[in-house]
CSV table of C-alpha atoms in Angstrom, one decimal:
chain,number,residue,atom,x,y,z
A,5,MET,CA,127.2,207.1,146.6
A,6,SER,CA,126.3,207.1,142.9
A,7,GLU,CA,125.6,203.4,142.6
A,8,HIS,CA,122.1,202.6,141.3
A,9,ILE,CA,120.1,200.4,143.6
A,10,VAL,CA,117.5,198.3,141.8
A,11,PRO,CA,114.3,198.2,143.8
A,12,VAL,CA,113.0,194.9,145.2
A,13,ARG,CA,109.8,195.0,143.2
A,14,ILE,CA,111.9,194.9,140.0
A,15,TYR,CA,113.8,191.8,141.2
A,16,ILE,CA,110.5,190.1,142.1
A,17,THR,CA,109.1,191.0,138.7
A,18,ILE,CA,112.1,189.5,136.9
A,19,PHE,CA,112.0,186.4,139.0
A,20,LEU,CA,108.3,185.9,138.0
A,21,VAL,CA,109.1,186.6,134.3
A,22,LEU,CA,111.9,183.9,134.5
A,23,LEU,CA,109.5,181.3,136.0
A,24,THR,CA,106.8,182.1,133.4
A,25,GLY,CA,109.4,181.8,130.6
A,26,THR,CA,110.5,178.4,132.0
A,27,ALA,CA,106.9,177.2,132.1
A,28,LEU,CA,106.2,178.5,128.6
A,29,THR,CA,109.3,176.9,127.1
A,30,VAL,CA,108.4,173.4,128.6
A,31,LEU,CA,104.8,173.7,127.3
A,32,ALA,CA,105.9,174.8,123.9
A,33,ALA,CA,108.3,171.9,123.6
A,34,PHE,CA,105.4,169.4,123.5
A,35,TYR,CA,103.5,171.3,120.8
A,36,ASP,CA,104.5,170.3,117.3
A,37,PHE,CA,105.2,173.5,115.4
A,38,PRO,CA,105.9,173.5,111.6
A,39,TRP,CA,109.4,173.6,110.2
A,40,GLN,CA,112.1,174.6,112.7
A,41,PHE,CA,109.8,176.7,114.9
A,42,ASN,CA,110.2,174.5,118.0
A,43,THR,CA,113.9,175.4,118.1
A,44,ILE,CA,113.2,179.0,117.2
A,45,VAL,CA,110.5,179.4,120.0
A,46,ALA,CA,112.8,177.7,122.5
A,47,LEU,CA,115.8,179.9,121.7
A,48,THR,CA,113.7,183.1,121.6
A,49,ILE,CA,112.3,182.4,125.1
A,50,ALA,CA,115.9,181.5,126.4
A,51,THR,CA,117.2,184.8,124.9
A,52,VAL,CA,114.5,186.8,126.5
A,53,LYS,CA,115.1,185.2,129.8
A,54,ALA,CA,118.9,185.7,129.5
A,55,THR,CA,118.4,189.4,128.5
A,56,PHE,CA,116.3,190.0,131.7
A,57,VAL,CA,119.0,188.4,133.8
A,58,VAL,CA,121.7,190.5,132.2
A,59,LEU,CA,119.8,193.8,132.4
A,60,TYR,CA,118.4,193.6,135.9
A,61,PHE,CA,120.0,190.8,138.0
A,62,MET,CA,123.4,191.8,136.6
A,63,HIS,CA,122.6,195.5,136.7
A,64,VAL,CA,123.8,196.1,133.1
A,65,ARG,CA,120.9,198.5,132.5
A,66,TYR,CA,122.4,200.8,135.0
A,67,SER,CA,126.1,200.1,134.2
A,68,SER,CA,128.6,202.2,132.4
A,69,ARG,CA,128.9,202.3,128.6
A,70,LEU,CA,132.1,200.5,128.9
A,71,VAL,CA,130.4,197.4,130.2
A,72,TRP,CA,127.9,197.6,127.3
A,73,VAL,CA,130.8,197.7,124.8
A,74,VAL,CA,132.4,194.6,126.5
A,75,ILE,CA,129.2,192.6,126.2
A,76,ALA,CA,128.5,193.8,122.6
A,77,SER,CA,132.0,192.7,121.6
A,78,ALA,CA,131.4,189.2,123.2
A,79,LEU,CA,128.2,188.8,121.2
A,80,PHE,CA,130.0,190.0,118.0
A,81,TRP,CA,132.8,187.4,118.5
A,82,MET,CA,130.3,184.7,119.1
A,83,ALA,CA,128.7,185.7,115.8
A,84,ILE,CA,132.1,185.4,114.1
A,85,LEU,CA,132.6,181.9,115.6
A,86,PHE,CA,129.3,180.6,114.3
A,87,ALA,CA,129.1,182.5,111.0
A,88,LEU,CA,132.6,181.5,109.8
A,89,THR,CA,132.4,177.9,111.0
A,90,PHE,CA,129.0,177.3,109.4
A,91,GLY,CA,130.0,179.3,106.3
A,92,ASP,CA,132.8,176.7,106.0
A,93,TYR,CA,130.7,173.6,106.7
A,94,ASN,CA,127.8,174.7,104.5
A,95,THR,CA,130.0,175.3,101.4
A,96,ARG,CA,131.6,171.8,101.5
A,97,ARG,CA,129.9,168.7,100.3
A,98,LEU,CA,129.1,166.5,103.3
A,99,ASP,CA,128.6,162.8,102.9
A,100,HIS,CA,126.0,161.7,105.5
A,101,THR,CA,125.4,158.3,103.9
A,102,ARG,CA,127.8,156.7,106.3
A,103,THR,CA,126.2,156.5,109.6
A,104,SER,CA,129.2,155.4,111.6
A,105,GLY,CA,129.5,159.0,112.9
A,106,VAL,CA,132.4,159.7,110.6
A,107,VAL,CA,131.8,162.7,108.3
A,108,ILE,CA,133.8,162.7,105.1
A,109,LEU,CA,134.9,166.2,103.9
A,110,ARG,CA,135.5,166.4,100.2
B,22,MET,CA,151.2,210.3,162.7
B,23,SER,CA,149.9,213.2,160.8
B,24,SER,CA,150.6,211.7,157.3
B,25,GLU,CA,148.4,208.7,158.1
B,26,ALA,CA,145.6,210.8,159.3
B,27,THR,CA,145.7,212.7,156.0
B,28,THR,CA,145.6,209.4,154.1
B,29,ALA,CA,142.5,208.3,155.9
B,30,GLU,CA,140.8,211.6,155.2
B,31,VAL,CA,141.6,211.5,151.5
B,32,HIS,CA,140.7,207.8,151.0
B,33,GLY,CA,137.9,207.5,153.4
B,34,HIS,CA,137.3,203.7,153.4
B,35,ARG,CA,139.5,201.0,154.8
B,36,ALA,CA,138.9,198.8,151.7
B,37,LEU,CA,140.0,201.4,149.2
B,38,GLN,CA,143.2,200.4,147.4
B,39,HIS,CA,145.8,203.1,146.9
B,40,HIS,CA,145.7,203.0,143.1
B,41,PHE,CA,142.1,204.1,142.9
B,42,ALA,CA,140.9,207.6,143.4
B,43,ASN,CA,137.7,206.7,145.3
B,44,MET,CA,135.4,203.8,146.1
B,45,GLU,CA,133.2,204.4,143.0
B,46,GLN,CA,136.1,204.1,140.6
B,47,GLN,CA,137.3,200.9,142.4
B,48,ARG,CA,133.9,199.4,142.2
B,49,GLU,CA,133.5,200.2,138.5
B,50,ALA,CA,136.9,198.8,137.7
B,51,GLY,CA,136.1,195.6,139.5
B,52,THR,CA,132.8,195.2,137.7
B,53,LEU,CA,134.4,195.8,134.3
B,54,GLY,CA,137.2,193.3,135.1
B,55,MET,CA,134.6,190.7,135.9
B,56,TRP,CA,132.7,191.3,132.7
B,57,VAL,CA,135.9,190.9,130.7
B,58,PHE,CA,136.4,187.5,132.5
B,59,LEU,CA,132.8,186.5,131.8
B,60,VAL,CA,133.4,187.3,128.1
B,61,THR,CA,136.3,184.7,128.0
B,62,GLU,CA,133.9,182.3,129.8
B,63,LEU,CA,131.3,182.9,127.1
B,64,MET,CA,133.9,182.2,124.4
B,65,PHE,CA,134.8,178.9,126.3
B,66,PHE,CA,131.2,177.7,126.4
B,67,GLY,CA,130.6,179.1,122.9
B,68,GLY,CA,132.9,176.4,121.4
B,69,MET,CA,130.8,173.7,123.0
B,70,PHE,CA,127.5,175.4,121.8
B,71,LEU,CA,129.1,175.4,118.4
B,72,ALA,CA,129.9,171.7,118.5
B,73,TYR,CA,126.4,171.0,119.7
B,74,THR,CA,124.8,173.0,116.8
B,75,LEU,CA,127.0,171.3,114.3
B,76,TYR,CA,126.4,167.7,115.4
B,77,ARG,CA,122.7,168.3,116.0
B,78,SER,CA,122.4,169.6,112.4
B,79,MET,CA,124.2,166.4,111.2
B,80,TYR,CA,122.2,163.9,113.3
B,81,PRO,CA,118.9,165.5,114.1
B,82,ALA,CA,117.0,162.2,114.7
B,83,ALA,CA,119.7,160.8,117.0
B,84,PHE,CA,119.8,164.0,119.0
B,85,ALA,CA,116.0,164.1,119.4
B,86,SER,CA,116.0,160.4,120.5
B,87,ALA,CA,118.8,161.0,123.0
B,88,SER,CA,117.3,164.2,124.3
B,89,ASN,CA,113.9,162.5,124.9
B,90,HIS,CA,115.7,160.0,127.1
B,91,LEU,CA,116.7,162.8,129.6
B,92,ASP,CA,114.4,163.3,132.5
B,93,ILE,CA,112.4,166.4,131.7
B,94,LYS,CA,111.0,166.7,135.2
B,95,LEU,CA,114.4,166.8,136.8
B,96,GLY,CA,115.6,169.2,134.1
B,97,THR,CA,112.7,171.6,134.8
B,98,LEU,CA,113.1,171.3,138.5
B,99,ASN,CA,116.8,172.2,138.2
B,100,THR,CA,115.9,175.2,136.0
B,101,VAL,CA,113.5,176.5,138.6
B,102,VAL,CA,116.1,175.8,141.4
B,103,LEU,CA,118.7,177.8,139.5
B,104,ILE,CA,116.4,180.7,138.7
B,105,MET,CA,115.5,180.9,142.4
B,106,SER,CA,119.2,180.9,143.4
B,107,SER,CA,119.8,183.7,140.9
B,108,PHE,CA,117.0,185.7,142.6
B,109,THR,CA,118.3,185.1,146.1
B,110,MET,CA,121.8,186.1,144.9
B,111,ALA,CA,120.4,189.3,143.5
B,112,MET,CA,118.7,189.9,146.8
B,113,ALA,CA,122.0,189.2,148.6
B,114,VAL,CA,123.6,192.0,146.6
B,115,TYR,CA,120.6,194.3,147.3
B,116,PHE,CA,120.7,193.7,151.1
B,117,THR,CA,124.4,194.4,151.1
B,118,GLN,CA,123.8,197.7,149.3
B,119,MET,CA,121.2,198.5,151.9
B,120,GLY,CA,123.5,197.6,154.7
B,121,ARG,CA,121.2,194.8,156.0
B,122,GLN,CA,123.8,192.3,157.1
B,123,ARG,CA,121.5,189.7,158.6
B,124,ARG,CA,119.3,189.5,155.5
B,125,GLN,CA,122.4,189.4,153.3
B,126,VAL,CA,123.7,186.4,155.2
B,127,ILE,CA,120.3,184.6,154.9
B,128,CYS,CA,120.2,185.3,151.1
B,129,LEU,CA,123.7,184.0,150.7
B,130,VAL,CA,122.9,180.8,152.6
B,131,LEU,CA,119.8,180.3,150.5
B,132,THR,CA,121.8,180.8,147.3
B,133,LEU,CA,124.4,178.3,148.4
B,134,LEU,CA,121.7,175.7,149.4
B,135,LEU,CA,119.9,176.1,146.1
B,136,GLY,CA,123.2,175.7,144.2
B,137,LEU,CA,123.9,172.5,146.2
B,138,THR,CA,120.3,171.3,145.4
B,139,PHE,CA,121.0,171.8,141.7
B,140,LEU,CA,124.2,169.7,142.0
B,141,GLY,CA,122.4,167.0,143.9
B,142,VAL,CA,119.7,166.7,141.3
B,143,LYS,CA,122.4,166.7,138.6
B,144,GLY,CA,124.1,163.8,140.5
B,145,VAL,CA,120.8,161.8,140.5
B,146,GLU,CA,120.5,162.4,136.7
B,147,TYR,CA,124.1,161.3,136.1
B,148,TYR,CA,123.5,158.1,138.1
B,149,ASP,CA,120.5,157.3,136.0
B,150,LYS,CA,122.6,157.7,132.9
B,151,TYR,CA,125.2,155.4,134.5
B,152,GLU,CA,122.5,152.8,135.2
B,153,ASP,CA,121.2,152.9,131.6
B,154,ARG,CA,124.8,152.6,130.3
B,155,LEU,CA,124.7,156.0,128.6
B,156,ILE,CA,128.1,157.3,129.8
B,157,PRO,CA,129.8,157.7,126.4
B,158,GLY,CA,132.9,155.8,125.3
B,159,HIS,CA,134.9,154.0,127.9
B,160,LEU,CA,134.8,156.8,130.5
B,161,ILE,CA,133.6,154.3,133.1
B,162,PRO,CA,136.1,151.3,133.0
B,163,GLY,CA,134.2,148.1,132.3
B,164,ARG,CA,131.0,149.9,131.6
B,165,SER,CA,131.3,151.4,128.2
B,166,PHE,CA,128.4,153.1,126.3
B,167,ASP,CA,125.9,150.3,125.5
B,168,PRO,CA,122.3,151.3,126.1
B,169,GLU,CA,119.4,148.8,125.5
B,170,VAL,CA,117.3,149.8,122.5
B,171,GLN,CA,113.6,149.7,122.6
B,172,LYS,CA,112.3,147.3,120.0
B,173,GLU,CA,109.0,147.5,118.0
B,174,GLY,CA,106.1,145.9,119.8
B,175,GLU,CA,107.9,145.6,123.2
B,176,PRO,CA,106.2,147.1,126.2
B,177,PRO,CA,107.6,150.7,126.7
B,178,ASP,CA,110.5,150.8,129.1
B,179,HIS,CA,111.9,154.3,130.0
B,180,HIS,CA,115.3,152.8,130.8
B,181,LYS,CA,115.6,151.7,127.1
B,182,LEU,CA,116.6,154.1,124.4
B,183,HIS,CA,113.8,154.8,122.0
B,184,LEU,CA,115.3,155.5,118.6
B,185,LEU,CA,113.3,157.7,116.2
B,186,PRO,CA,113.5,156.8,112.5
B,187,GLY,CA,116.9,157.7,111.1
B,188,ALA,CA,118.7,157.6,114.5
B,189,THR,CA,121.5,155.2,115.3
B,190,LYS,CA,123.2,154.2,118.6
B,191,ASP,CA,126.5,155.6,117.4
B,192,ASN,CA,125.1,159.1,116.8
B,193,VAL,CA,123.2,159.0,120.1
B,194,GLU,CA,126.6,158.5,121.7
B,195,MET,CA,127.7,161.8,120.1
B,196,PHE,CA,124.8,163.5,121.9
B,197,TYR,CA,125.9,162.1,125.2
B,198,TRP,CA,129.6,163.2,124.7
B,199,ILE,CA,128.3,166.7,124.2
B,200,TYR,CA,125.7,166.4,127.0
B,201,PHE,CA,128.3,165.3,129.6
B,202,ALA,CA,130.9,167.9,128.3
B,203,MET,CA,128.4,170.8,128.6
B,204,THR,CA,126.5,169.8,131.8
B,205,GLY,CA,129.8,168.7,133.3
B,206,MET,CA,131.5,172.0,132.6
B,207,HIS,CA,128.4,173.8,133.9
B,208,ALA,CA,128.4,171.7,137.1
B,209,LEU,CA,132.1,172.4,137.6
B,210,HIS,CA,131.3,176.1,137.4
B,211,MET,CA,128.5,175.5,140.0
B,212,ILE,CA,131.0,173.8,142.3
B,213,ILE,CA,133.4,176.7,142.0
B,214,GLY,CA,130.5,179.1,142.5
B,215,ALA,CA,129.5,177.2,145.7
B,216,GLY,CA,133.1,177.6,146.9
B,217,LEU,CA,133.0,181.3,146.2
B,218,LEU,CA,129.7,181.7,148.0
B,219,THR,CA,131.2,179.9,151.1
B,220,PHE,CA,134.0,182.5,151.0
B,221,LEU,CA,131.5,185.3,150.7
B,222,LEU,CA,129.5,183.9,153.6
B,223,ILE,CA,132.5,183.7,155.9
B,224,PHE,CA,133.5,187.3,155.1
B,225,SER,CA,129.9,188.4,155.3
B,226,LEU,CA,129.5,186.9,158.8
B,227,ARG,CA,132.6,188.9,159.8
B,228,GLY,CA,130.8,192.0,158.7
B,229,ARG,CA,133.3,192.8,156.0
B,230,PHE,CA,130.9,194.2,153.5
B,231,ASP,CA,128.9,197.5,153.7
B,232,PRO,CA,127.0,199.8,151.3
B,233,GLU,CA,130.3,201.5,150.4
B,234,TYR,CA,132.4,198.3,149.9
B,235,HIS,CA,130.8,195.2,148.5
B,236,SER,CA,132.5,194.5,145.2
B,237,PRO,CA,133.1,190.8,146.0
B,238,VAL,CA,129.4,190.2,146.6
B,239,GLU,CA,128.5,192.1,143.4
B,240,VAL,CA,131.2,190.4,141.3
B,241,ILE,CA,130.5,186.8,142.5
B,242,GLY,CA,126.9,187.6,141.9
B,243,LEU,CA,127.7,188.4,138.3
B,244,TYR,CA,129.5,185.0,138.0
B,245,TRP,CA,126.5,183.2,139.5
B,246,HIS,CA,124.1,184.9,137.1
B,247,PHE,CA,126.4,184.0,134.2
B,248,VAL,CA,126.3,180.3,135.2
B,249,ASP,CA,122.5,180.6,135.4
B,250,ILE,CA,122.4,182.1,131.9
B,251,ILE,CA,124.4,179.2,130.5
B,252,TRP,CA,121.8,176.8,132.0
B,253,ILE,CA,118.9,178.9,130.6
B,254,PHE,CA,120.3,177.9,127.2
B,255,LEU,CA,121.4,174.4,128.0
B,256,PHE,CA,118.0,173.4,129.3
B,257,PRO,CA,115.9,173.8,126.1
B,258,LEU,CA,118.8,172.7,123.9
B,259,LEU,CA,119.5,169.5,125.7
B,260,TYR,CA,116.2,168.5,127.3
B,261,LEU,CA,113.5,169.9,125.1
B,262,LEU,CA,114.6,169.5,121.5
B,263,GLY,CA,112.8,166.3,120.6
B,264,ARG,CA,109.7,166.4,122.8
B,265,HIS,CA,107.3,167.2,120.0
B,266,PHE,CA,108.2,163.9,118.3
B,267,GLU,CA,106.7,162.1,121.3
B,268,HIS,CA,103.1,161.5,120.5
B,269,GLY,CA,101.4,159.7,123.3
């Protein structure tokens, strides 16, 4: 059997890391960081947590290269979704003066 | 018959399908297939994350006001519950790999119970939103979106919507459309996951899985962890985005 079995001690470590990350992100949310750093801190912690889940709980660290390619392509297509959409929105003039919730594209 | 004996010798395991060379190839194909499915799931949720990002960038004050109305204690509780369920799911896979059937069943039961706890807490939160008339549009007949707004100088009331400068009720409604779409879709995935866990539990009790064959446990585990990951992002984006504007 060539399947890699992740030892229990690693599962427990990841579990504790995830709980710590949750505590950190809640504490950080009440602290007023300059500029957009509240969002950046929150998303960084979430990404770290997600990475640990993917690598260890989902065994990707020990999976075949093919699985890595599939995940990389998912992230690449997500990047396309966001980059092209916001490239479009950010190069149009948006009129936010109307607060009815209607955005006028010109 | 002699031909059947030969088949058993070559294939080895009762669960091996004839189109795979051996159990390892079958397992890897299953895992890869599940990952491809999870990619489509990520694209599906990606559209909603995009909508969230776009509307939040348009109405930052309204989104912060609306987010602050969510119950951060219940949100944190649910995050911890879901992380615990991911851990017990990972342990269920581990005990299956080790051939410890009793512990595998215990871990699956714990995962299922934690998943149902999450849904219960979510239900409490949804009911609070119903009470405060925060269900957007006319989704609830005769009880359209119409929260009470906290006015200057009034005693603080956590049932009322506290609008930050620049926020309007209309734009807060946009947040709640996105909130219910995203958490609702997430909850639907949890319900499906709970169904899949029940299926696993039944087959596990019948002793269907062993160290050689446990793809269903592994693959449903991947699904369960994926749903956990979606929540790992939903929690800070929906519950925590405006907390630093609350001073005292």
